[in-house]
Coordinates of C-alpha atoms in Angstrom, one line a residue:
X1 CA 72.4 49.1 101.0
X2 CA 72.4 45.8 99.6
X3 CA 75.0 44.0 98.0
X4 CA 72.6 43.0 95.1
X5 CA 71.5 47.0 94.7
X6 CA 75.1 48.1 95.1
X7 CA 75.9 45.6 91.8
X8 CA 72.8 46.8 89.8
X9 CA 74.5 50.3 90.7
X10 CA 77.4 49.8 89.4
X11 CA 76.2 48.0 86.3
X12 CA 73.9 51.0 85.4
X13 CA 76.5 53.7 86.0
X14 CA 78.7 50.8 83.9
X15 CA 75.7 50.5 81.1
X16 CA 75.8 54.4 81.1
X17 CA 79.0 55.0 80.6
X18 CA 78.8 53.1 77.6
X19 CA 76.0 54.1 76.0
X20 CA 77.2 57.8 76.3
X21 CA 80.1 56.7 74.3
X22 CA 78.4 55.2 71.5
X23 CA 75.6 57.6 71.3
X24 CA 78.5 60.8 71.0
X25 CA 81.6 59.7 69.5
X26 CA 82.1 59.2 65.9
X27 CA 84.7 56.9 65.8
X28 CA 83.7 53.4 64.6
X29 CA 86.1 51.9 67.3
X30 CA 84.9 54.0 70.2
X31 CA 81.4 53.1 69.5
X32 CA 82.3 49.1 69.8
X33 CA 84.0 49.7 72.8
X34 CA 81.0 51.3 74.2
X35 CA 78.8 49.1 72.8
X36 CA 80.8 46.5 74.6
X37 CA 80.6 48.5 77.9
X38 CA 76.7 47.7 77.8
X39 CA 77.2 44.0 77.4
X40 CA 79.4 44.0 80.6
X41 CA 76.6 46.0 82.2
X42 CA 74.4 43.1 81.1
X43 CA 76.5 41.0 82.4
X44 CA 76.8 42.0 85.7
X45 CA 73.7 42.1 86.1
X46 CA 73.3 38.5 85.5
X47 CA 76.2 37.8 87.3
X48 CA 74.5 39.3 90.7
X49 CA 70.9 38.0 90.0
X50 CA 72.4 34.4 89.9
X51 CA 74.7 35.1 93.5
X52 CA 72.3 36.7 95.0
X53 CA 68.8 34.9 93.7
X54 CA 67.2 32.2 95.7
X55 CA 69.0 29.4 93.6
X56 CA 72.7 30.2 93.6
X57 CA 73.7 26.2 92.9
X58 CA 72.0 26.1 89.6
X59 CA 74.7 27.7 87.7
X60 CA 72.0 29.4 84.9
X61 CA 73.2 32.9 85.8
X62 CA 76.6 32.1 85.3
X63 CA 76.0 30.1 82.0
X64 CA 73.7 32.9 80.7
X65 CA 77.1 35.7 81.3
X66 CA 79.6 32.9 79.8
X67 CA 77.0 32.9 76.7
X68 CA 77.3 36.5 76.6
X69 CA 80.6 36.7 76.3
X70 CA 81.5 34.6 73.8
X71 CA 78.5 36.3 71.5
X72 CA 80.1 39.9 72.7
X73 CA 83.7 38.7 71.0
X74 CA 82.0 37.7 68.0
X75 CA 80.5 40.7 67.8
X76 CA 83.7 42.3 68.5
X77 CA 85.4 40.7 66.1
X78 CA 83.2 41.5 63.3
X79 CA 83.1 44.9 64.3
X80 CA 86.9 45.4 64.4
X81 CA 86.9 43.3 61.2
X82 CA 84.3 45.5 59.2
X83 CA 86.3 48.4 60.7
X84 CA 89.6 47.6 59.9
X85 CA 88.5 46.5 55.9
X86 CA 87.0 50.2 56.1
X87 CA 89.7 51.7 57.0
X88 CA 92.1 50.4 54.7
X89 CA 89.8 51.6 51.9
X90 CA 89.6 54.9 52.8
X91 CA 91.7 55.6 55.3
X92 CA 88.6 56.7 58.1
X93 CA 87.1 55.3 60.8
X94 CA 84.4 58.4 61.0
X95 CA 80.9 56.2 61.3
X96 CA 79.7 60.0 58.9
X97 CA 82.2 58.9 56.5
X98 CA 81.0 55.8 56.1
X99 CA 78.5 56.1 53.8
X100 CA 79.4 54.2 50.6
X101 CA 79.0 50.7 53.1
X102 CA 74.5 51.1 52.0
X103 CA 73.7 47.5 50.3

């Protein structure tokens, strides 16, 4: 096996994983951890393409990830943010309960 198809491996179990947990739990913060999960998945994957592609001086895989990132911890914070609000109000962070957050 190759070192590039043992990463993809490990990002799909990775990408999974996380996607199992934010298709089956119901709490808000468990599904942006999941959620999160994928977008390391994603990561990796870029991550191995770039070290193991034909032009591993170029840097684009590697700026691509770093990109990633920061938009994941934006997203995260949001999330957490519009979570945390929510709970305050009502006590819950069941994604069922939250119901009353329709425009």
């Amino acid at each position: 096996m190759s070192p590039l198809t043992g990463c993809l491996i490990v990002a799909a179990l990775v990408f999974a994983i996380g996607l199992a947990i934010a298709l089956t739990r119901r709490n808000a913060i468990l599904v942006l951890i999941g959620i999160e999960l994928m977008l390391n998945a994603a990561n990796l994957n870029l991550i191995a393409f770039w070290r193991f592609g034909p032009h591993a001086e170029l840097l684009t895989g590697m700026m691509f990830a770093i990109f990633s990132i920061a938009v994941a911890a934006a997203e995260a914070a949001v999330g957490l943010g519009l979570v945390i609000a929510y709970h305050r109000h009502s006590k819950s962070t069941d994604l069922d309960a939250m119901t009353r957050m329709k425009g």
